[in-house]
Amino acid sequence: MGFDLNTGLESLKPDGEAWRSSAGQHYKLCRNTTEFGVCNWLVPEHDVQDYCPACRFNRTVPDQSKPDNRLLWWRMEQAKKRMLFGIYQLGLWPALGWTSADGLLFDFIEDGRSNWDFAETFVTTGFAGGIITLNILEANDVARKQAQEDMQERYRTLLGHFRHEVGHYFWGRFAENQAWLDRFRERFNDERGDYGQALETYYATGGDPKWYQKYISRYASAHPVEDWAESWAHYLHMMDALDTAHRQGFIRSDPFDADFDTKLRQWRSLSVALNELNRAVGHNDAYPFVIAEPIAKKLEFVHDTIAAANE
């Protein structure tokens, strides 16, 4: 089995040096499949590229001489690919950082907490200069859970990190349009204050104590651009969950054909059901958030931005 970005999951049979789908399309396997087994995306047979459309964004990958890193990288790839497919479904795709000044690349990096070769380093997840950096410790379930407790976060997942950070990337693209930026400031407030100072204040004080009235998460209260990235990530959560529910027959309407109010109404209902199902089998809430009206307006802004980008 392999995944084609345009046609979905394909059943494959060997055909000479290529692989043939049931529809007769010929592919080659991504180089990260044949060498490391961390990818299941496909490459058209005659494509000059050896890497699939998702793996081409990788600038730095974990050191594969370390036995534990293969599994951690595989987890990173699974989350990254789900994020990329989600934005592809929304009609978006990042430019490739290798060939575009406005492009995107990924660094999956270790620091001294997981590799003594980097004992003097401390790598944090973030976005800067077209690079999304993720510490591979985020793919370690125990380390990520400990970080979640230390940060007093309701939710911390690999997929959430990818969706949040790619929100920063797209903010930079959209903010090149002054009219869009003016509308952003009306909804999220002015982002031109000192970003570093805003984060320092957030970590010192814990953010707005009544954040839940206006922000989707406590961290969103740190700075308007973080509010955007969190709202963006939650819109992607909503769309992926609704699409999955539709494909599994839990909701009838296709979320990609629905207006925003319909999507939000369905998501509020579905997220409650998800939480109850999790509780029924002894797990914490899958979606421990409440979407108050000011938050809904921000999600609608994300929705409208994506719709306009597809016009």
Short mmCIF file of C-alpha atoms in Angstrom, two decimals:
data_model
loop_
_atom_site.label_atom_id
_atom_site.label_comp_id
_atom_site.label_asym_id
_atom_site.label_seq_id
_atom_site.Cartn_x
_atom_site.Cartn_y
_atom_site.Cartn_z
CA MET A 1 0.00 0.00 0.00
CA GLY A 2 1.14 3.53 -0.74
CA PHE A 3 -0.32 7.03 -0.65
CA ASP A 4 -0.74 9.27 -3.68
CA LEU A 5 -1.49 12.89 -2.82
CA ASN A 6 -4.04 13.12 -5.64
CA THR A 7 -5.75 9.73 -5.54
CA GLY A 8 -5.31 8.60 -1.94
CA LEU A 9 -4.30 5.18 -0.67
CA GLU A 10 -3.30 2.81 -3.47
CA SER A 11 -2.92 -0.96 -3.53
CA LEU A 12 0.30 -1.76 -5.39
CA LYS A 13 1.84 -4.67 -7.22
CA PRO A 14 5.45 -4.86 -8.44
CA ASP A 15 5.84 -4.19 -12.16
CA GLY A 16 9.48 -4.39 -13.21
CA GLU A 17 11.36 -1.72 -11.29
CA ALA A 18 8.13 0.20 -10.63
CA TRP A 19 4.92 -0.39 -8.70
CA ARG A 20 1.54 -0.48 -10.42
CA SER A 21 -1.74 0.56 -8.83
CA SER A 22 -5.08 -1.13 -9.51
CA ALA A 23 -5.89 1.82 -11.80
CA GLY A 24 -2.76 1.18 -13.87
CA GLN A 25 -0.68 4.09 -12.57
CA HIS A 26 3.03 3.43 -12.13
CA TYR A 27 4.99 4.67 -9.14
CA LYS A 28 8.29 4.39 -7.38
CA LEU A 29 8.62 4.35 -3.62
CA CYS A 30 9.88 7.40 -1.75
CA ARG A 31 13.57 7.14 -0.90
CA ASN A 32 12.66 7.45 2.78
CA THR A 33 10.60 4.28 2.31
CA THR A 34 13.28 2.20 0.66
CA GLU A 35 16.15 3.37 2.89
CA PHE A 36 14.50 3.94 6.27
CA GLY A 37 10.91 2.69 6.19
CA VAL A 38 9.50 5.93 7.63
CA CYS A 39 7.31 6.99 4.68
CA ASN A 40 4.40 5.51 2.72
CA TRP A 41 3.93 8.25 0.12
CA LEU A 42 4.50 7.56 -3.55
CA VAL A 43 6.44 9.24 -6.36
CA PRO A 44 5.32 9.06 -10.03
CA GLU A 45 7.52 6.55 -11.85
CA HIS A 46 9.23 9.05 -14.15
CA ASP A 47 9.53 11.90 -11.64
CA VAL A 48 13.13 13.13 -11.40
CA GLN A 49 12.69 13.41 -7.63
CA ASP A 50 13.53 10.46 -5.38
CA TYR A 51 11.52 11.86 -2.48
CA CYS A 52 7.75 12.16 -2.17
CA PRO A 53 6.07 15.60 -2.06
CA ALA A 54 6.13 15.59 1.76
CA CYS A 55 9.68 14.35 2.35
CA ARG A 56 11.06 17.01 0.00
CA PHE A 57 10.43 19.55 2.76
CA ASN A 58 12.92 17.88 5.13
CA ARG A 59 16.14 19.80 5.70
CA THR A 60 17.36 17.97 8.80
CA VAL A 61 16.28 14.52 9.99
CA PRO A 62 17.25 12.62 13.15
CA ASP A 63 20.57 10.78 13.25
CA GLN A 64 19.72 7.26 12.13
CA SER A 65 22.79 5.76 13.79
CA LYS A 66 20.88 6.18 17.08
CA PRO A 67 18.62 3.10 17.52
CA ASP A 68 15.64 4.96 19.03
CA ASN A 69 15.55 7.68 16.40
CA ARG A 70 13.95 5.58 13.65
CA LEU A 71 10.67 5.26 15.55
CA LEU A 72 10.72 8.93 16.58
CA TRP A 73 11.29 10.03 12.99
CA TRP A 74 8.50 7.75 11.77
CA ARG A 75 6.11 9.40 14.23
CA MET A 76 7.24 12.84 13.08
CA GLU A 77 6.60 11.89 9.46
CA GLN A 78 3.13 10.55 10.22
CA ALA A 79 2.10 13.81 11.88
CA LYS A 80 3.76 16.00 9.26
CA LYS A 81 2.09 14.16 6.41
CA ARG A 82 -1.34 14.35 8.01
CA MET A 83 -0.88 18.10 8.44
CA LEU A 84 0.26 18.52 4.83
CA PHE A 85 -2.59 16.45 3.45
CA GLY A 86 -5.03 18.48 5.53
CA ILE A 87 -3.91 21.78 4.06
CA TYR A 88 -3.82 20.19 0.59
CA GLN A 89 -7.50 19.31 1.02
CA LEU A 90 -8.11 22.98 1.80
CA GLY A 91 -6.53 24.02 -1.49
CA LEU A 92 -3.22 25.16 0.01
CA TRP A 93 0.36 23.95 -0.32
CA PRO A 94 3.59 25.55 0.93
CA ALA A 95 6.27 26.62 -1.49
CA LEU A 96 9.38 24.46 -1.23
CA GLY A 97 12.15 26.14 0.72
CA TRP A 98 14.87 24.66 -1.49
CA THR A 99 13.64 26.62 -4.50
CA SER A 100 11.69 29.58 -3.09
CA ALA A 101 12.61 32.41 -0.73
CA ASP A 102 9.04 32.19 0.59
CA GLY A 103 9.21 28.43 0.99
CA LEU A 104 9.08 26.02 3.89
CA LEU A 105 11.50 23.42 5.26
CA PHE A 106 11.59 21.21 8.35
CA ASP A 107 14.36 20.56 10.86
CA PHE A 108 13.85 17.56 13.17
CA ILE A 109 16.59 18.10 15.74
CA GLU A 110 17.96 16.61 18.95
CA ASP A 111 19.46 18.38 21.93
CA GLY A 112 21.28 17.42 25.11
CA ARG A 113 18.18 15.91 26.69
CA SER A 114 18.19 13.00 24.23
CA ASN A 115 21.71 12.97 22.77
CA TRP A 116 24.91 13.64 24.72
CA ASP A 117 26.60 14.70 21.50
CA PHE A 118 24.55 17.89 21.86
CA ALA A 119 24.92 18.25 25.64
CA GLU A 120 25.24 22.04 25.54
CA THR A 121 22.20 22.64 23.33
CA PHE A 122 18.51 23.13 24.02
CA VAL A 123 16.18 22.96 21.01
CA THR A 124 12.66 24.35 21.18
CA THR A 125 9.87 23.87 18.70
CA GLY A 126 9.15 26.94 16.60
CA PHE A 127 9.10 28.70 13.26
CA ALA A 128 11.59 31.24 11.93
CA GLY A 129 12.87 32.22 8.51
CA GLY A 130 10.83 29.62 6.67
CA ILE A 131 12.04 26.76 8.89
CA ILE A 132 9.79 24.75 11.19
CA THR A 133 11.98 23.24 13.91
CA LEU A 134 10.74 20.39 16.06
CA ASN A 135 12.67 18.72 18.84
CA ILE A 136 12.36 14.97 18.26
CA LEU A 137 11.61 14.56 21.98
CA GLU A 138 8.10 15.65 21.03
CA ALA A 139 7.78 12.23 19.37
CA ASN A 140 8.65 10.54 22.68
CA ASP A 141 5.31 9.99 24.40
CA VAL A 142 6.72 10.10 27.93
CA ALA A 143 8.78 13.25 27.34
CA ARG A 144 5.89 15.00 25.62
CA LYS A 145 3.50 14.14 28.45
CA GLN A 146 5.99 15.45 30.99
CA ALA A 147 6.32 18.70 29.02
CA GLN A 148 2.54 18.99 28.90
CA GLU A 149 2.31 18.68 32.67
CA ASP A 150 5.21 21.08 33.24
CA MET A 151 3.58 23.66 30.96
CA GLN A 152 0.11 23.02 32.45
CA GLU A 153 -1.31 22.45 28.98
CA ARG A 154 -4.64 20.82 28.25
CA TYR A 155 -3.45 19.40 24.95
CA ARG A 156 -0.06 18.63 23.45
CA THR A 157 0.37 16.42 20.38
CA LEU A 158 2.79 16.11 17.50
CA LEU A 159 0.01 16.87 15.03
CA GLY A 160 -0.94 19.94 17.02
CA HIS A 161 2.64 21.20 16.84
CA PHE A 162 2.79 20.79 13.08
CA ARG A 163 -0.55 22.51 12.53
CA HIS A 164 0.37 25.39 14.83
CA GLU A 165 3.78 26.00 13.27
CA VAL A 166 2.52 25.84 9.68
CA GLY A 167 0.01 28.47 10.78
CA HIS A 168 2.98 30.77 11.40
CA TYR A 169 4.26 30.03 7.91
CA PHE A 170 0.96 30.91 6.28
CA TRP A 171 0.55 34.00 8.46
CA GLY A 172 3.72 35.34 6.88
CA ARG A 173 2.33 34.72 3.40
CA PHE A 174 -1.08 36.26 4.10
CA ALA A 175 0.38 39.24 5.99
CA GLU A 176 2.06 40.43 2.80
CA ASN A 177 -1.42 41.69 1.84
CA GLN A 178 -2.07 44.93 3.74
CA ALA A 179 -5.85 44.67 3.44
CA TRP A 180 -5.73 41.19 4.97
CA LEU A 181 -3.39 42.41 7.71
CA ASP A 182 -5.79 45.23 8.60
CA ARG A 183 -8.64 42.72 8.95
CA PHE A 184 -6.39 40.46 11.02
CA ARG A 185 -5.68 43.29 13.45
CA GLU A 186 -9.38 43.99 13.82
CA ARG A 187 -9.99 40.38 14.85
CA PHE A 188 -6.78 39.40 16.69
CA ASN A 189 -5.38 42.82 17.75
CA ASP A 190 -2.16 44.52 16.65
CA GLU A 191 0.80 42.17 16.37
CA ARG A 192 3.45 44.92 16.18
CA GLY A 193 4.26 44.91 19.88
CA ASP A 194 7.48 43.29 21.09
CA TYR A 195 7.00 39.58 20.42
CA GLY A 196 9.85 38.41 22.64
CA GLN A 197 8.65 40.55 25.54
CA ALA A 198 5.10 39.26 25.08
CA LEU A 199 6.27 35.65 25.39
CA GLU A 200 8.48 36.49 28.35
CA THR A 201 5.50 38.07 30.09
CA TYR A 202 3.32 35.09 29.24
CA TYR A 203 5.74 32.58 30.74
CA ALA A 204 6.24 34.76 33.82
CA THR A 205 2.53 35.31 34.51
CA GLY A 206 0.77 32.36 32.90
CA GLY A 207 -1.19 34.50 30.48
CA ASP A 208 -4.67 35.95 30.72
CA PRO A 209 -6.43 34.24 33.68
CA LYS A 210 -9.73 34.46 31.80
CA TRP A 211 -8.24 33.32 28.50
CA TYR A 212 -11.09 30.88 27.84
CA GLN A 213 -13.48 33.77 27.21
CA LYS A 214 -11.56 35.04 24.17
CA TYR A 215 -8.86 32.51 23.27
CA ILE A 216 -8.92 28.88 22.19
CA SER A 217 -6.00 28.11 24.52
CA ARG A 218 -4.04 29.83 27.26
CA TYR A 219 -1.01 30.11 24.97
CA ALA A 220 -3.10 31.95 22.38
CA SER A 221 -3.33 34.85 24.84
CA ALA A 222 0.45 35.39 24.65
CA HIS A 223 0.50 37.40 21.41
CA PRO A 224 -1.82 38.03 18.42
CA VAL A 225 0.31 35.91 16.08
CA GLU A 226 0.22 33.01 18.54
CA ASP A 227 -3.54 33.51 18.75
CA TRP A 228 -3.68 33.19 14.96
CA ALA A 229 -1.48 30.06 14.93
CA GLU A 230 -3.59 28.41 17.62
CA SER A 231 -6.83 29.33 15.85
CA TRP A 232 -5.42 28.07 12.56
CA ALA A 233 -4.41 24.76 14.16
CA HIS A 234 -7.85 24.31 15.69
CA TYR A 235 -9.53 25.02 12.38
CA LEU A 236 -7.41 22.23 10.88
CA HIS A 237 -8.33 19.95 13.80
CA MET A 238 -12.00 20.69 13.16
CA MET A 239 -11.83 20.08 9.42
CA ASP A 240 -9.87 16.84 9.70
CA ALA A 241 -12.17 15.46 12.39
CA LEU A 242 -15.31 16.42 10.45
CA ASP A 243 -13.91 14.92 7.25
CA THR A 244 -13.04 11.70 9.06
CA ALA A 245 -16.50 11.55 10.64
CA HIS A 246 -18.07 12.08 7.21
CA ARG A 247 -15.98 9.35 5.60
CA GLN A 248 -16.88 6.97 8.42
CA GLY A 249 -20.59 7.72 8.06
CA PHE A 250 -21.10 9.60 11.33
CA ILE A 251 -22.19 12.81 9.62
CA ARG A 252 -23.89 13.05 6.25
CA SER A 253 -22.63 16.31 4.79
CA ASP A 254 -19.17 16.82 3.36
CA PRO A 255 -17.48 19.50 5.53
CA PHE A 256 -15.63 20.87 2.52
CA ASP A 257 -18.98 21.79 0.96
CA ALA A 258 -20.48 23.32 4.11
CA ASP A 259 -20.53 26.95 5.21
CA PHE A 260 -18.72 27.95 8.37
CA ASP A 261 -21.76 28.02 10.65
CA THR A 262 -22.66 24.47 9.64
CA LYS A 263 -19.10 23.27 10.24
CA LEU A 264 -18.96 24.87 13.66
CA ARG A 265 -22.33 23.48 14.70
CA GLN A 266 -21.30 19.99 13.63
CA TRP A 267 -17.93 20.30 15.33
CA ARG A 268 -19.41 21.41 18.63
CA SER A 269 -21.65 18.35 18.58
CA LEU A 270 -18.99 15.93 17.37
CA SER A 271 -16.34 17.11 19.85
CA VAL A 272 -18.73 16.49 22.75
CA ALA A 273 -19.35 12.98 21.41
CA LEU A 274 -15.60 12.39 21.05
CA ASN A 275 -15.03 13.45 24.64
CA GLU A 276 -17.81 11.20 25.93
CA LEU A 277 -16.46 8.24 23.95
CA ASN A 278 -13.00 8.82 25.40
CA ARG A 279 -14.39 9.00 28.92
CA ALA A 280 -16.36 5.81 28.29
CA VAL A 281 -13.11 3.88 27.83
CA GLY A 282 -11.14 5.64 30.56
CA HIS A 283 -9.26 8.26 28.54
CA ASN A 284 -9.04 12.02 28.92
CA ASP A 285 -11.06 14.29 26.65
CA ALA A 286 -10.00 14.18 23.01
CA TYR A 287 -10.84 17.87 22.58
CA PRO A 288 -10.69 19.68 25.96
CA PHE A 289 -11.73 23.10 24.64
CA VAL A 290 -14.83 25.29 24.55
CA ILE A 291 -15.43 27.53 21.54
CA ALA A 292 -16.91 30.76 22.90
CA GLU A 293 -18.26 33.30 20.41
CA PRO A 294 -15.11 35.48 20.23
CA ILE A 295 -13.15 32.31 19.46
CA ALA A 296 -15.69 31.26 16.83
CA LYS A 297 -15.16 34.62 15.10
CA LYS A 298 -11.43 33.93 14.91
CA LEU A 299 -12.04 30.47 13.45
CA GLU A 300 -14.37 32.07 10.93
CA PHE A 301 -11.61 34.50 9.99
CA VAL A 302 -9.32 31.52 9.29
CA HIS A 303 -12.11 29.93 7.25
CA ASP A 304 -12.64 33.11 5.22
CA THR A 305 -8.89 33.53 4.67
CA ILE A 306 -8.58 30.03 3.23
CA ALA A 307 -11.65 30.52 1.06
CA ALA A 308 -10.23 33.77 -0.33
CA ALA A 309 -6.89 32.09 -1.04
CA ASN A 310 -8.73 29.64 -3.29
CA GLU A 311 -10.50 32.29 -5.37
#
